mmCIF file with all atom_site columns, C-alpha atoms in Angstrom:
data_model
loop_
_atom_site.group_PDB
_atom_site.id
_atom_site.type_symbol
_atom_site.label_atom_id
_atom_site.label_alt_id
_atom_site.label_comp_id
_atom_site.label_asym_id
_atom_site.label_entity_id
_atom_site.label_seq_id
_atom_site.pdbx_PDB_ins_code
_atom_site.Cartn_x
_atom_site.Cartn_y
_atom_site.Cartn_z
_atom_site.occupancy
_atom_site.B_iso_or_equiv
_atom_site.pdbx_formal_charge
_atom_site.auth_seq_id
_atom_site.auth_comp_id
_atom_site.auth_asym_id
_atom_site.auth_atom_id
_atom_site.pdbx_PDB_model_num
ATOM 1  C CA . UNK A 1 1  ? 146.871 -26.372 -19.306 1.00 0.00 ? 298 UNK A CA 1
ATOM 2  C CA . UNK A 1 2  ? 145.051 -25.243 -16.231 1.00 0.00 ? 299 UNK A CA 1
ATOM 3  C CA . UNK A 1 3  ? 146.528 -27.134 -13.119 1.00 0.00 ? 300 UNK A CA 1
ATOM 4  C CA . UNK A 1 4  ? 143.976 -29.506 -10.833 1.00 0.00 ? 301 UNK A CA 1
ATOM 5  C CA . UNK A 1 5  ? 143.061 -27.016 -7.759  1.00 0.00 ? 302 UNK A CA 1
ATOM 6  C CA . UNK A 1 6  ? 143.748 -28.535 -4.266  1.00 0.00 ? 303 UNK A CA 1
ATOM 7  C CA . UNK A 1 7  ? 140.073 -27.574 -3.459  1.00 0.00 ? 304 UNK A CA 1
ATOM 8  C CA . UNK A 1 8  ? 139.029 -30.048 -5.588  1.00 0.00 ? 305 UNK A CA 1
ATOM 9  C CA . UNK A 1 9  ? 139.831 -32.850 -2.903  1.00 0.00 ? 306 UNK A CA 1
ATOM 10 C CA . UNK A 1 10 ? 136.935 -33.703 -0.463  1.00 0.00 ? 307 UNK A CA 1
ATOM 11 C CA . UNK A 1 11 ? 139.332 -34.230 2.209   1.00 0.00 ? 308 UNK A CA 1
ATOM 12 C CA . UNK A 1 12 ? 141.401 -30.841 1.822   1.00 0.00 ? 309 UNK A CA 1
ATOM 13 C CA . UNK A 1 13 ? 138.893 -28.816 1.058   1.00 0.00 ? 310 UNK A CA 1
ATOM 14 C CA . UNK A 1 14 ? 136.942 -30.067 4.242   1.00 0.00 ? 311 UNK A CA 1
ATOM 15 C CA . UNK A 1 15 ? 139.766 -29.419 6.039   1.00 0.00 ? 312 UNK A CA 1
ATOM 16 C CA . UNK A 1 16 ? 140.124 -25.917 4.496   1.00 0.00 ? 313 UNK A CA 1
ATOM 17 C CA . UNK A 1 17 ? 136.636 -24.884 5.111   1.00 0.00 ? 314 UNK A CA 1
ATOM 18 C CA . UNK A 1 18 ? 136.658 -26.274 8.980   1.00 0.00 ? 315 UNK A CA 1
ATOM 19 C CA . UNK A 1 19 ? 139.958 -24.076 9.537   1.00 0.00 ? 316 UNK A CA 1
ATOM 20 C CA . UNK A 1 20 ? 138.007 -21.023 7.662   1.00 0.00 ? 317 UNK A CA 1
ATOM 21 C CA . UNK A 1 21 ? 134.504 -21.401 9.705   1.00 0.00 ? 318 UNK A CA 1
ATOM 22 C CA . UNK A 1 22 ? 136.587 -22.006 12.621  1.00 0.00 ? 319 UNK A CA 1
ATOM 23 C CA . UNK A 1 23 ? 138.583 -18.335 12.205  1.00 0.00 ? 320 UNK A CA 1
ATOM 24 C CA . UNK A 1 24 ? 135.001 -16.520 11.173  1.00 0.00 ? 321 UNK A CA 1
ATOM 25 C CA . UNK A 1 25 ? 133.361 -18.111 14.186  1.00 0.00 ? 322 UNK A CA 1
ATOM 26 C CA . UNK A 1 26 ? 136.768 -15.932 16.263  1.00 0.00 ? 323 UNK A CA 1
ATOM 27 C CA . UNK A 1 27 ? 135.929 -12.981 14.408  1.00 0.00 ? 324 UNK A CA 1
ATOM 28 C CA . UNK A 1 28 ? 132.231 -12.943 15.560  1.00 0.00 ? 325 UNK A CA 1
ATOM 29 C CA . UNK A 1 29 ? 133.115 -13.234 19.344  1.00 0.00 ? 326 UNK A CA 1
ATOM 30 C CA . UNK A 1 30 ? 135.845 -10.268 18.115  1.00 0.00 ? 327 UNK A CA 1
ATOM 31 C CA . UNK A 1 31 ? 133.082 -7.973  16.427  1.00 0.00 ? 328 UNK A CA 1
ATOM 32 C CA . UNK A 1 32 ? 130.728 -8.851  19.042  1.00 0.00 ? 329 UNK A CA 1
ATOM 33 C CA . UNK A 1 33 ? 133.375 -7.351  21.639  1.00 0.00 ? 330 UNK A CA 1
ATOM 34 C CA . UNK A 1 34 ? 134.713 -4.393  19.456  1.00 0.00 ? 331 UNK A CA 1
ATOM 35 C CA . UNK A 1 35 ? 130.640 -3.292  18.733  1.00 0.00 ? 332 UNK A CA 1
ATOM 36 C CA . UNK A 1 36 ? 129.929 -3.689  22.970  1.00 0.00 ? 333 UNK A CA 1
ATOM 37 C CA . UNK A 1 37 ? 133.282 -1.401  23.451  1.00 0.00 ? 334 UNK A CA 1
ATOM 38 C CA . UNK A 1 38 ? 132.740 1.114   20.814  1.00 0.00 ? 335 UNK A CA 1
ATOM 39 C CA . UNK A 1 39 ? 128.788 1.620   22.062  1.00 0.00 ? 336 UNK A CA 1
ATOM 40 C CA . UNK A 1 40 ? 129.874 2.304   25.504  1.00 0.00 ? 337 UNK A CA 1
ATOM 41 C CA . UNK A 1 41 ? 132.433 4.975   24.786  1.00 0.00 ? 338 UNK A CA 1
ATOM 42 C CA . UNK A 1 42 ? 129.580 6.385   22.558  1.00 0.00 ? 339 UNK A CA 1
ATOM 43 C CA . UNK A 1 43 ? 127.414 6.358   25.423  1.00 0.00 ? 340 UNK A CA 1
ATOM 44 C CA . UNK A 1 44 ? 129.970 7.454   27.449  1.00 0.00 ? 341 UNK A CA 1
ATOM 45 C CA . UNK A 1 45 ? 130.920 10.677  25.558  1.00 0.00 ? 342 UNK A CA 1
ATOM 46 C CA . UNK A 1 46 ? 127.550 11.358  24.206  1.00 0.00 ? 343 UNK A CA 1
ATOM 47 C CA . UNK A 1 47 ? 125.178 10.397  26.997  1.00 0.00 ? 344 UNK A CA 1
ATOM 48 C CA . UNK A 1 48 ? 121.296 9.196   26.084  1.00 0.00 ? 345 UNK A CA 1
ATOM 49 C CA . UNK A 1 49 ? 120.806 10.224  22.654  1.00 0.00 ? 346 UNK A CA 1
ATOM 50 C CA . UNK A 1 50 ? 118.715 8.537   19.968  1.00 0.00 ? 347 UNK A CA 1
ATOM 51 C CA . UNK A 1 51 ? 118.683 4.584   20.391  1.00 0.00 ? 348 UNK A CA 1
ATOM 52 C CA . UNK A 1 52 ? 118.712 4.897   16.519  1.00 0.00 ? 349 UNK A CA 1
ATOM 53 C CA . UNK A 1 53 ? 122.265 6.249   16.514  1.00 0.00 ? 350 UNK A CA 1
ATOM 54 C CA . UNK A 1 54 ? 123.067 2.979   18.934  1.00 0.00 ? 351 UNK A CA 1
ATOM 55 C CA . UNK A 1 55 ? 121.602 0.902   16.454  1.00 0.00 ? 352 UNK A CA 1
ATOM 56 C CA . UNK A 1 56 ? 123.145 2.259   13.362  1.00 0.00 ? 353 UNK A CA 1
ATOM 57 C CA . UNK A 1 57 ? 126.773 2.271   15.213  1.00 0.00 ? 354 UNK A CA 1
ATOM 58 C CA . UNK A 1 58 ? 126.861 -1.361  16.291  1.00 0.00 ? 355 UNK A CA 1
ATOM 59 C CA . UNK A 1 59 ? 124.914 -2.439  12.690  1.00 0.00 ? 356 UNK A CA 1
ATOM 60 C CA . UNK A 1 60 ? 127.878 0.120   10.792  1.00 0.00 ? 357 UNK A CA 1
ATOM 61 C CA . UNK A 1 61 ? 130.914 -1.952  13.091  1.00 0.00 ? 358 UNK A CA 1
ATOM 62 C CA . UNK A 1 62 ? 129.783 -4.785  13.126  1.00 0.00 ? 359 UNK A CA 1
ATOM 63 C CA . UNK A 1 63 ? 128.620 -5.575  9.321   1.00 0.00 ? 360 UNK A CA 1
ATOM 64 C CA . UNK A 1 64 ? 131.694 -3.718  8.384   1.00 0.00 ? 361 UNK A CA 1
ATOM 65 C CA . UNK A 1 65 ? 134.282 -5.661  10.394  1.00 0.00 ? 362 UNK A CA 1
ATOM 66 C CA . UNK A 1 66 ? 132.374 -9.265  9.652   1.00 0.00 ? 363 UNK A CA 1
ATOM 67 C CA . UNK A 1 67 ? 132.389 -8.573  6.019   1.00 0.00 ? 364 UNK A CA 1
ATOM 68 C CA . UNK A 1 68 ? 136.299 -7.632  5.822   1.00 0.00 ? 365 UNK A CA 1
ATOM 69 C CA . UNK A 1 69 ? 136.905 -10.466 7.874   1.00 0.00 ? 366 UNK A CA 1
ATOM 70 C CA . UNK A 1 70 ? 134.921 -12.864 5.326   1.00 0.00 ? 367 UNK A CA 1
ATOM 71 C CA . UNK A 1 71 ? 136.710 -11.877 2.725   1.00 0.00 ? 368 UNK A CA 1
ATOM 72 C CA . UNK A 1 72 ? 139.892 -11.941 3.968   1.00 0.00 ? 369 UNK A CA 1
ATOM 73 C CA . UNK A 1 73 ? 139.395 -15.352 5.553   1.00 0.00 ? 370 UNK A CA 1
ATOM 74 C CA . UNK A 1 74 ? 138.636 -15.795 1.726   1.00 0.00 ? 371 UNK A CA 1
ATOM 75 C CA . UNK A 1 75 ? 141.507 -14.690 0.443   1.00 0.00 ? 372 UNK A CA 1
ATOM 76 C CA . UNK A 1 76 ? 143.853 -16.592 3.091   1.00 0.00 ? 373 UNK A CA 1
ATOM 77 C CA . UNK A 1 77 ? 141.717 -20.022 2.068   1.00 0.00 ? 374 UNK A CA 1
ATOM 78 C CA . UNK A 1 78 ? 142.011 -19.322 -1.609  1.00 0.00 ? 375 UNK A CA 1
ATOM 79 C CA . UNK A 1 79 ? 146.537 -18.376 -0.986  1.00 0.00 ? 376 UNK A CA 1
ATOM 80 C CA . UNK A 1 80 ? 146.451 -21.184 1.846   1.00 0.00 ? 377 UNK A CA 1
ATOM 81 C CA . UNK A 1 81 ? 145.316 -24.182 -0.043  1.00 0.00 ? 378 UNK A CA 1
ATOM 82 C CA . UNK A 1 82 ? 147.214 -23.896 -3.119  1.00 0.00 ? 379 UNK A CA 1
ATOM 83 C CA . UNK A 1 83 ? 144.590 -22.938 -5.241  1.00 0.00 ? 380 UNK A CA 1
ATOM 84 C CA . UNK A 1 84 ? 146.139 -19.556 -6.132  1.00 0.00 ? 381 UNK A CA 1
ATOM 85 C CA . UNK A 1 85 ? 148.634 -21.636 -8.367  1.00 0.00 ? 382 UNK A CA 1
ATOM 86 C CA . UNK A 1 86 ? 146.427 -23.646 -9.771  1.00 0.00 ? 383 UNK A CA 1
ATOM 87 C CA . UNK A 1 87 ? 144.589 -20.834 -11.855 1.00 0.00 ? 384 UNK A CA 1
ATOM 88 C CA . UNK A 1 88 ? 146.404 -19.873 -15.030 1.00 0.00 ? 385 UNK A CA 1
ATOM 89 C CA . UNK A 1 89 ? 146.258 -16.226 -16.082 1.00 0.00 ? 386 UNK A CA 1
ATOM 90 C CA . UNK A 1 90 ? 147.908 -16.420 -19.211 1.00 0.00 ? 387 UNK A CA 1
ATOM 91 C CA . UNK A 1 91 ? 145.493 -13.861 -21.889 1.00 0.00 ? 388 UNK A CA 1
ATOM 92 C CA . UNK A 1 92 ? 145.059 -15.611 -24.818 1.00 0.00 ? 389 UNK A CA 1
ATOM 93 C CA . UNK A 1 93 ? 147.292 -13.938 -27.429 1.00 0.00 ? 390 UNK A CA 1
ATOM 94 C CA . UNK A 1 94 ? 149.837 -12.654 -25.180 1.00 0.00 ? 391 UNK A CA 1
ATOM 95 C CA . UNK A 1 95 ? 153.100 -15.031 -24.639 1.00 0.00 ? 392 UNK A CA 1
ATOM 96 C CA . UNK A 1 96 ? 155.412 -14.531 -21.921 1.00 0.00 ? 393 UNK A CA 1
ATOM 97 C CA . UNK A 1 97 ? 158.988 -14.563 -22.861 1.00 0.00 ? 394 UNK A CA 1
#
């Protein structure tokens, strides 16, 4: 029988989802700081080339870094809460000795 998730509970889940907007909200001002560094050493090794190669850096870094922070602010929600042991992954068929 499958086990009641913590997430389930208005008050922890609330809680849960504060703490994880709170960390993505970090990451931003992080990504946001990373992209600003990593265009000036471009401009500063490559001088005034194409703004389109400015553009496609800071979109590359920065989509990159917020999207593997997303999901591993996911992951750490998901492991955090509980609700990693409340999922049963038991095949049907297959008993575990």
């Amino acid at each position: 029988m499958t086990r009641k998730s913590p997430l389930d509970d208005p008050e922890n889940a609330a809680h849960a989802w504060a703490r994880y907007r709170r960390v993505m909200r970090l990451m931003f001002l992080i990504t946001l700081g990373t992209v600003g560094i990593a265009v000036a050493l471009l401009y500063k090794h490559n001088g005034a080339v194409s703004v389109h190669y400015y553009i496609a850096t800071a979109l590359g870094v920065g989509f990159t870094m917020l999207l593997a922070s997303a999901l591993m602010g996911l992951m750490f929600l998901s492991n955090g809460t509980g609700h990693d042991e409340s999922v049963d992954n038991r095949l049907p068929g297959h008993d575990e000795d």
